[in-house]
Structures are given as C-alpha cells and as structure tokens.
Short mmCIF file of C-alpha atoms in Angstrom, two decimals:
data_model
loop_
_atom_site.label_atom_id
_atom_site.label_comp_id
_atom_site.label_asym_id
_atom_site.label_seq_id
_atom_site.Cartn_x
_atom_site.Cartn_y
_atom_site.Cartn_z
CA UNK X 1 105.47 276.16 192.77
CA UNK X 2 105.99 279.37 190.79
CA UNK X 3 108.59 278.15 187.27
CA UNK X 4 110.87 280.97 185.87
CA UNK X 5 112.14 281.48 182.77
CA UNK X 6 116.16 281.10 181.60
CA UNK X 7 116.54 284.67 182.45
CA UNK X 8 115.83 284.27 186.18
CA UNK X 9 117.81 287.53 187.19
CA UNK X 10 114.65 289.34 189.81
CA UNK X 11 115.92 292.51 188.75
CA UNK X 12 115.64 292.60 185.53
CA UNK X 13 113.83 295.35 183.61
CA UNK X 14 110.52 293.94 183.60
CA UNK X 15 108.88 290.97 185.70
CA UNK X 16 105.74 289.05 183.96
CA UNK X 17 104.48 286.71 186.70
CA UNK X 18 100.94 285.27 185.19
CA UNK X 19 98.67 283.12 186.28
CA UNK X 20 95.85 283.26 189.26
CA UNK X 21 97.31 281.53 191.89
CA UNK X 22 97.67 284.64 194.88
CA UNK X 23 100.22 282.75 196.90
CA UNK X 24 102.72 282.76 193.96
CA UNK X 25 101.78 285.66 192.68
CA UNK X 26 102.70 287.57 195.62
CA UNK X 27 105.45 285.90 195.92
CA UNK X 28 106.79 286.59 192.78
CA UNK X 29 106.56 290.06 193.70
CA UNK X 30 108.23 289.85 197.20
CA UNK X 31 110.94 288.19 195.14
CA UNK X 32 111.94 291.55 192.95
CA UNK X 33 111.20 293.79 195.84
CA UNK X 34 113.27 292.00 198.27
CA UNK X 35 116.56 291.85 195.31
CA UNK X 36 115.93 295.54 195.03
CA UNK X 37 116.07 296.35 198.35
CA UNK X 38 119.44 294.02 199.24
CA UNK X 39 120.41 296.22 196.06
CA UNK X 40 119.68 299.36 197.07
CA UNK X 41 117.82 299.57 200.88
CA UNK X 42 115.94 302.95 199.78
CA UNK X 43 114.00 301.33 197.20
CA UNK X 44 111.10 302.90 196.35
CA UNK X 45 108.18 300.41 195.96
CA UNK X 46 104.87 301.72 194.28
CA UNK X 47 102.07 299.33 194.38
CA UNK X 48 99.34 299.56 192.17
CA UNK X 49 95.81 298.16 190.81
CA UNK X 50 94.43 299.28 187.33
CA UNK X 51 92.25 302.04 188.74
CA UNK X 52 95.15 303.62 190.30
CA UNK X 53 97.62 303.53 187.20
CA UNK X 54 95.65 306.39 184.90
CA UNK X 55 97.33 307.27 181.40
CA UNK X 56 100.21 308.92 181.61
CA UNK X 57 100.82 307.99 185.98
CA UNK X 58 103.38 305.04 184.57
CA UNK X 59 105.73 307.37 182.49
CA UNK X 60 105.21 309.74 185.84
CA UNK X 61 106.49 306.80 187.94
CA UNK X 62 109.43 305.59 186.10
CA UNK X 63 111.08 309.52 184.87
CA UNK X 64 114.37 309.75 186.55
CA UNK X 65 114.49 311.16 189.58
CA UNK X 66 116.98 313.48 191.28
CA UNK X 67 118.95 311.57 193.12
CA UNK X 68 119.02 308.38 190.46
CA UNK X 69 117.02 306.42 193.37
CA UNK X 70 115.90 302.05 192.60
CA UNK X 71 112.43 301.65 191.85
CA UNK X 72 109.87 298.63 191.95
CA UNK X 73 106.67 299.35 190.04
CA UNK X 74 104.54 296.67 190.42
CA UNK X 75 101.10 296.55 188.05
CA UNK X 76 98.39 294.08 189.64
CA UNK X 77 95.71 292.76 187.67
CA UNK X 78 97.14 293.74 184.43
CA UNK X 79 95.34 292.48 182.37
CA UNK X 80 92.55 294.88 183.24
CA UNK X 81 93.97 297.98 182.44
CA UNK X 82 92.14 300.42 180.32
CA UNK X 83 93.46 300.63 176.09
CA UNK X 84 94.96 304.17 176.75
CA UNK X 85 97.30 302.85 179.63
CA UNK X 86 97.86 300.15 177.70
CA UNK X 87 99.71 301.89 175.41
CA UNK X 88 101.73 303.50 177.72
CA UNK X 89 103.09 300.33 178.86
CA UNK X 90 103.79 299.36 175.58
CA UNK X 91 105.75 301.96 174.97
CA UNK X 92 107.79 301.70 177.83
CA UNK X 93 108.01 298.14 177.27
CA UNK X 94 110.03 299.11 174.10
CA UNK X 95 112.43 301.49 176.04
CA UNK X 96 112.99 300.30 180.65
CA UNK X 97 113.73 302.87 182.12
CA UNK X 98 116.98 302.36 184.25
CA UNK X 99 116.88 301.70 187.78
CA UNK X 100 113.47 301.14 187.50
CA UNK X 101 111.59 297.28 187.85
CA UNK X 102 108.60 296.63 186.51
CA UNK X 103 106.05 293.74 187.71
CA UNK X 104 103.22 292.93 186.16
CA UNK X 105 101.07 290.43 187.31
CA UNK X 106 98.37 289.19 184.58
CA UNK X 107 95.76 286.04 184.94
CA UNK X 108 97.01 284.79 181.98
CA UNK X 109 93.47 284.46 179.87
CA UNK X 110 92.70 286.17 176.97
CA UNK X 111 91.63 289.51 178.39
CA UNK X 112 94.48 291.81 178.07
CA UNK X 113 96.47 288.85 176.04
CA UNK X 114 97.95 292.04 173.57
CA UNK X 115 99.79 293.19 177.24
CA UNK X 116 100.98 290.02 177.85
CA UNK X 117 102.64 288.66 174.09
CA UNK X 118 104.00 292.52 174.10
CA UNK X 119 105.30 291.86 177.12
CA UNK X 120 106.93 288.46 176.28
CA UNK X 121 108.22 290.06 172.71
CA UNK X 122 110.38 292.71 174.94
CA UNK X 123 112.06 289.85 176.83
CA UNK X 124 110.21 290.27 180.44
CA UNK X 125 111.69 287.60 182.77
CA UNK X 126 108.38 285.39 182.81
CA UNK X 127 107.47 283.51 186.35
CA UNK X 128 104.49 281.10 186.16
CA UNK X 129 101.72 281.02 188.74
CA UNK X 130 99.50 278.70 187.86
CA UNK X 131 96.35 277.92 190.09
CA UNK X 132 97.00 274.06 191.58
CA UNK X 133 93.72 272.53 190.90
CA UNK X 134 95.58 268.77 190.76
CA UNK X 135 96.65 266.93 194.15
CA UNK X 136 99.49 265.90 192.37
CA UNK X 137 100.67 269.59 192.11
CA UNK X 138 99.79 270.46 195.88
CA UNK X 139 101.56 267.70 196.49
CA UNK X 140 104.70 268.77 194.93
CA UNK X 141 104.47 272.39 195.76
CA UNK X 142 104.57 270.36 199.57
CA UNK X 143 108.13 269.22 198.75
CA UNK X 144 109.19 271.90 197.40
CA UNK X 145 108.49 273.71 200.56
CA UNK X 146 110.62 271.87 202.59
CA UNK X 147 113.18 271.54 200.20
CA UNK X 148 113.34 275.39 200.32
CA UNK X 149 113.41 275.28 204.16
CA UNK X 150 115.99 273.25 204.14
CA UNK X 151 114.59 270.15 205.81
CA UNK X 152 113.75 266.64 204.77
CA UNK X 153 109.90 265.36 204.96
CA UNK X 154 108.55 261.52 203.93
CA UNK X 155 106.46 261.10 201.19
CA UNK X 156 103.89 259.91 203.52
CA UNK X 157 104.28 263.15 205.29
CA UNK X 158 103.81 265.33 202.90
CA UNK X 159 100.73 263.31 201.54
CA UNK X 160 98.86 263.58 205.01
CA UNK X 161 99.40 267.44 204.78
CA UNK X 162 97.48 267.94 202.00
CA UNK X 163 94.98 265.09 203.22
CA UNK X 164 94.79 267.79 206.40
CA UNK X 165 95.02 271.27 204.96
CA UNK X 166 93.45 270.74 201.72
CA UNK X 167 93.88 272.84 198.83
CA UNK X 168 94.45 276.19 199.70
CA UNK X 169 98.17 277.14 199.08
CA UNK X 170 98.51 279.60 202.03
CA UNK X 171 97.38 277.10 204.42
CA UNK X 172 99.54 274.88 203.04
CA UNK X 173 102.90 276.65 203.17
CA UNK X 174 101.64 278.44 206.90
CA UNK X 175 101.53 274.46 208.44
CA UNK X 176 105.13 273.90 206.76
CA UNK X 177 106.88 276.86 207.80
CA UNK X 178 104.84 275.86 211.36
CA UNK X 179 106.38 272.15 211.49
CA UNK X 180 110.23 273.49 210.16
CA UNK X 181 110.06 276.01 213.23
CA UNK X 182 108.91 273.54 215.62
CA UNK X 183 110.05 270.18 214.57
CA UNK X 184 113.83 268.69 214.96
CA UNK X 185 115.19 266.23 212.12
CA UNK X 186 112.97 264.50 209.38
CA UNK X 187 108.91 265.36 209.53
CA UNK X 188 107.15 262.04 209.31
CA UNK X 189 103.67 260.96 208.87
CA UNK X 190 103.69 261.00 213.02
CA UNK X 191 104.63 264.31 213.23
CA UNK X 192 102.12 265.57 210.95
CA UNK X 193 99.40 263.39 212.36
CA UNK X 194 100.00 265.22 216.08
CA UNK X 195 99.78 269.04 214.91
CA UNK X 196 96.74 268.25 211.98
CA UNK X 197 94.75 265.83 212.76
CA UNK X 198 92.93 264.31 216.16
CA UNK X 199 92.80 266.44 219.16
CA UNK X 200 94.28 269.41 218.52
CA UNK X 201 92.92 269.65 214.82
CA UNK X 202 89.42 268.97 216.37
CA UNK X 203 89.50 271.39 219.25
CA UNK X 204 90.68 273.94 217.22
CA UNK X 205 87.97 273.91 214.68
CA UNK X 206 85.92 273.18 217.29
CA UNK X 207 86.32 276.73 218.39
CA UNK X 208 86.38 277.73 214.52
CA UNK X 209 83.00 276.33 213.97
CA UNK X 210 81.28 277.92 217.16
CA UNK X 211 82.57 281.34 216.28
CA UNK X 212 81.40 281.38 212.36
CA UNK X 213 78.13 280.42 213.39
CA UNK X 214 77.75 283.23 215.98
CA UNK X 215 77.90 281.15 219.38
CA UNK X 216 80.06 283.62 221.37
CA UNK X 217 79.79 281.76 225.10
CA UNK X 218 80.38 277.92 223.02
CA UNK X 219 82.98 279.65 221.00
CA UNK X 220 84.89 281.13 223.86
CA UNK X 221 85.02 278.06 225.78
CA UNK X 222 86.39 276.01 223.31
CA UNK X 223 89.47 278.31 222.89
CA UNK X 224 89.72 278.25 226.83
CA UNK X 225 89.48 274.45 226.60
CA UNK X 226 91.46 274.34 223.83
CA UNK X 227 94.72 276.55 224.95
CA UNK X 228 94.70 274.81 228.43
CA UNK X 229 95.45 271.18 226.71
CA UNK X 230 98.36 272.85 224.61
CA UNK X 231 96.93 273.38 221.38
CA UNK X 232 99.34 275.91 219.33
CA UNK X 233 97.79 279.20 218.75
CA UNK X 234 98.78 279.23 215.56
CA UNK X 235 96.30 276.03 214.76
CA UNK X 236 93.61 278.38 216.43
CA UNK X 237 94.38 281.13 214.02
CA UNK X 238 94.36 278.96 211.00
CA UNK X 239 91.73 277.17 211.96
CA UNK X 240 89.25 280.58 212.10
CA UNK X 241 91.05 281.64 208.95
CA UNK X 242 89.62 278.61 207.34
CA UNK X 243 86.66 278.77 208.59
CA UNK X 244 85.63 282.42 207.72
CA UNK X 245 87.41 281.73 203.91
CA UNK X 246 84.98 278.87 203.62
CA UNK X 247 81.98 281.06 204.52
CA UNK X 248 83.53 283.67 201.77
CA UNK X 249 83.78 281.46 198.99
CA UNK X 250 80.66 279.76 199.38
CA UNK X 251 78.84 283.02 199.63
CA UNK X 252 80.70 284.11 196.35
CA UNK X 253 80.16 281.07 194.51
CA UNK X 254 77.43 279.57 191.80
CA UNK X 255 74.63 277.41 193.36
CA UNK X 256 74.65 274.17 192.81
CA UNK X 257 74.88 270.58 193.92
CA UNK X 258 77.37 270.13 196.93
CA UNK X 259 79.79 267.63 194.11
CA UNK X 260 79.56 270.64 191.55
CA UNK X 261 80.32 273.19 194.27
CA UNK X 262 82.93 270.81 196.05
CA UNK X 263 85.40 270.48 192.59
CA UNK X 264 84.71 274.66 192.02
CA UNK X 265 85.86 275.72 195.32
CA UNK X 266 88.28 272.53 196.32
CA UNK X 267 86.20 271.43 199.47
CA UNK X 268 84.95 268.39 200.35
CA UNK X 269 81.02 267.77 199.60
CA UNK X 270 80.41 267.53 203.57
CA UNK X 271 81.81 270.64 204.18
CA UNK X 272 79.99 272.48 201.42
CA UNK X 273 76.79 271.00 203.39
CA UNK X 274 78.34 272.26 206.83
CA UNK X 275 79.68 276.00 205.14
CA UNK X 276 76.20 276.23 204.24
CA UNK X 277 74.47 275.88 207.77
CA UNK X 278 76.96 277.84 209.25
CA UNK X 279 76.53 280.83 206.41
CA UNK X 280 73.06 282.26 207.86
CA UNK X 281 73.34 285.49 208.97
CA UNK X 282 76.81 286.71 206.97
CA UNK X 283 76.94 289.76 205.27
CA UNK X 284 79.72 290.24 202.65
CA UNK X 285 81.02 293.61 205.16
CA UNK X 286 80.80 290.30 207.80
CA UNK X 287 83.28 288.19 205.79
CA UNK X 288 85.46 290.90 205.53
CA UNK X 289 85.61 292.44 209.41
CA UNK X 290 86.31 288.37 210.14
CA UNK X 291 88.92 288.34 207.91
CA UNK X 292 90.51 291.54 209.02
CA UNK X 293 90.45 289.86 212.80
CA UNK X 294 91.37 286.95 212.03
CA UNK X 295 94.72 288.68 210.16
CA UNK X 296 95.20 290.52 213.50
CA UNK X 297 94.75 288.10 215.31
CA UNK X 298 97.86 286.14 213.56
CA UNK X 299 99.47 288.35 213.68
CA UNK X 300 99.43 288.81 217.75
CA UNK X 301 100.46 285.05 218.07
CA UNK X 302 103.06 285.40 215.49
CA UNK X 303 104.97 287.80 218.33
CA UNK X 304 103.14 291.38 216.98
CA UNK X 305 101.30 291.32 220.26
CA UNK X 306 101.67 290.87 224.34
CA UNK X 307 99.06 288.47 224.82
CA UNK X 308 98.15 285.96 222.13
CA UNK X 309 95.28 284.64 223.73
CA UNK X 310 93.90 288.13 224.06
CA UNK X 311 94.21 288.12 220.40
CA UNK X 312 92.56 284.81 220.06
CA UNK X 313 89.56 285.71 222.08
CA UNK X 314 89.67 288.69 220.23
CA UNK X 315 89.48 287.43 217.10
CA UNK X 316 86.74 284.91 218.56
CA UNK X 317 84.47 288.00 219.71
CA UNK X 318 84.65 289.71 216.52
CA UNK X 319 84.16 286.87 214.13
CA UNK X 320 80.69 285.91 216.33
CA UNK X 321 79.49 289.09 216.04
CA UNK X 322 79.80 289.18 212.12
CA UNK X 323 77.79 285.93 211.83
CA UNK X 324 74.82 287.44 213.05
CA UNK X 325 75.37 290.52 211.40
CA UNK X 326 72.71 290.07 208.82
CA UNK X 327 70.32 290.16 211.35
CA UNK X 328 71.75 293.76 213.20
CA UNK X 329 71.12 294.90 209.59
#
C-alpha cells in the first residue's frame, strides 16, 4: 500500500508520490484530484508527461487565472524531464502558486534525484509507491484492501488470493473490489476458492489461452461454454487481461532461463514456458490493439455497455486476430 508522510493533507501545494509501482501511483494522483474536485467541482486537471511540459509551459499552467479557478497539475515521469524544465520547477518549488496542486510522480532512482531532494527540501507531502516484489507485501496490500472496503477477510483468504492472482497489483485489488461487491459477511478461504480457482478459474483462462494464441472458433466456444455454466464476466475479462499482459512482458523482457525470467517478471517458471508458445505471431502494435479490447471490453461488463457478452466475444475476436498479426505483416 502507498505510506504518506505526517503532512497527509491531498491538497497541499505540492504532491511527491515516488516509486514505480503504477497502481499506487495512480492512485496517489486520483487521491489529490478527487480532494480538489469535492473542493472546488470545476477543477481544472492538466495531465502531463515530460515531452509535453516544455520550459516555460509550467509557469504558463500555474499563472493566475481570471476567475481564481483550482488547479491539479500533475507531472508524470518526473524524473525525466529535460535540465531547462527542471529549473522551472525548482523555482516554483520555492514559491506554489495558490490554488494550484502540483503532483509529481518520480521512480525514485537516481535519475532526476536533484528534482526529487528539491522537492523534499520545499516540504512536498511525500506518498510512497514502492513496487511489491515480496509476497509478504502483496499480502498485506490484500488486507489492506479489505480493510479499506470495509469488510473482514481470513488470513487464509487473503493468502489464497495472492496464491490465485499472483503478483500484479491491479489484478489483485480488481478480484477484491469483485468479492466485496458480490460476497455477504466475512470472505473465507471457500469463498475465494469458488470465484479463483477450479472451474470457473479454468474455463475462463481456458478461453484466455485460445484467444492469445489466435484460435478464434476454440476461443469462442469456450466463452460460450463458459458464460452458460455461470462464470462471471468479469473473470473472463481478467482472465484475457492477464493473458495478453503476460504476452507483453515477456515480449519486453531479457532472454533468459525460465527461473531468471520467472523472479524478473513475477510469473511462475511454467508459465514463462506456456507465454512463450503462445507469443508466436505478436507484434508489439498486437499487444497493444489486445490491450485496448480487452479495456473495452471491461468496461462493457462493468455496466458501460448493453450486452456484455457482445463485449466478451468482442474482445475474443480482436485479441485472435492480433496473435497472428505477425504473419498479416
């Protein structure tokens, strides 16, 4: 879970959330932009990766307006902006503007480590997002989940979701927002056991698996199958997201022995053996039109759509198509 500093006030002048972990990273910044908003609903939120923050856009950004109007300037990737804009944050570092919030989100190394102790020096509420490379911490960022939500999960529950899931945060929080919404009273090991693992959890990467390696017909069926017996869509949907994320990283990532590979991505050496079977004929613009679907597709069983399992079959379509799309190349 993302740790804050004493001065845990999300509108403060300046936000420094650092670390690599996406999950709390984004989070950090939903935080701020959801306190300004409650503050003042006409917030103005600007967005914004080193290539779009050029020297002199920040002091553009944060010059008082007209009408006095609560702004969130959030700064992504920090750590690689260029010297010149550098400077500029410094100096307004030195000086916050009223009104005005300002997040930025740094890895944490030492690139860009001058940003980040000028940063801490000017008193920037600090939130830590480091990436959970230790069971133990999945494990706790598990309770904290629920203890957020609200509801009360065994220790033996919360240990089989992270058996499940695995070690991708997202996935992680998704199945416990998944079982708060859907289950009454405590979450045991039982609970946990029905939604991730056996049937369901097998017919729904069933469908997963056919559709990353381009088997349209097998892949379709299995959803078919798979919807008919009750399976949530939602385990469909997470089920494809995992599976095209898998292909992603692997593509991405240094070759090397399935162990070596297995600790550097956080997947089990089997599956590093599967990914790579199932990785012939992905393009990197592949990996990204799955991803895109599979998003949609989540969305549309998430209520954003009529039909979810038009958005399931969908998503099951478009994913098939971008596993062979090496070859249409």
């Amino acid at each position: 879970m993302a740790r804050k500093n004493a001065s845990d006030d999300p509108l403060a002048p300046v936000t420094l959330a650092v670390g690599q972990e996406e999950l709390l990273l984004d989070r950090a910044v939903r935080e701020v932009v959801a306190a300004a908003k409650a503050s003042d609903a006409d917030t103005d939120v600007r967005d914004l990766t080193p290539d779009q923050l050029q020297p002199g856009t920040l002091a553009e950004l944060v010059s008082p307006s007209l009408f006095a109007e609560r702004k969130v300037v959030v700064v992504r990737n920090a750590q690689d902006l260029s010297a010149d804009t550098v400077k500029d944050v410094k100096t307004y570092l030195s000086s916050p503007a009223e009104e005005i919030t300002l997040v930025l989100l740094h890895a944490g190394g030492a690139k860009g480590k001058g940003l980040l102790d000028a940063a801490r020096k000017a008193g920037a509420r600090e939130v830590a997002c480091p990436k959970m490379t230790k069971p133990a911490d999945r494990l706790a960022f598990v309770r904290n989940e629920f203890r957020t939500a609200g509801r009360s999960a065994t220790p033996e529950a919360c240990q089989a979701l992270v058996d499940a899931i695995g070690s991708d945060l997202r996935e992680l929080a998704s199945a416990v927002t998944q079982l708060v919404a859907d289950v009454e009273g405590t979450i045991d090991e039982a609970v946990v056991g029905r939604y991730y693992t056996g049937r369901a959890e097998a017919s729904s990467f069933t469908v997963a698996d056919r559709a990353v390696e381009g088997r349209t017909a097998e892949a379709l069926e299995a959803l078919r199958w798979s919807l008919s017996t009750g399976v949530a869509p939602v385990l469909i949907t997470s089920a494809l997201a995992q599976g095209v994320r898998a292909i992603g990283k692997l593509s991405s990532a240094r070759g090397g022995r399935p162990a070596d590979l297995a600790r550097e991505l956080g997947m089990p050496p089997w599956k590093i053996d599967r990914v790579r079977q199932q990785m012939r004929g992905w393009t990197p613009d592949g990996v990204a039109v799955a991803l895109r679907a599979v998003a949609e597709a989540d969305a549309g069983v998430k209520g954003g759509g009529d039909d979810p399992e038009y958005a399931l079959e969908k998503a099951v379509v478009t994913i098939a198509r971008a596993a062979r799309s090496r070859g249409r190349a």
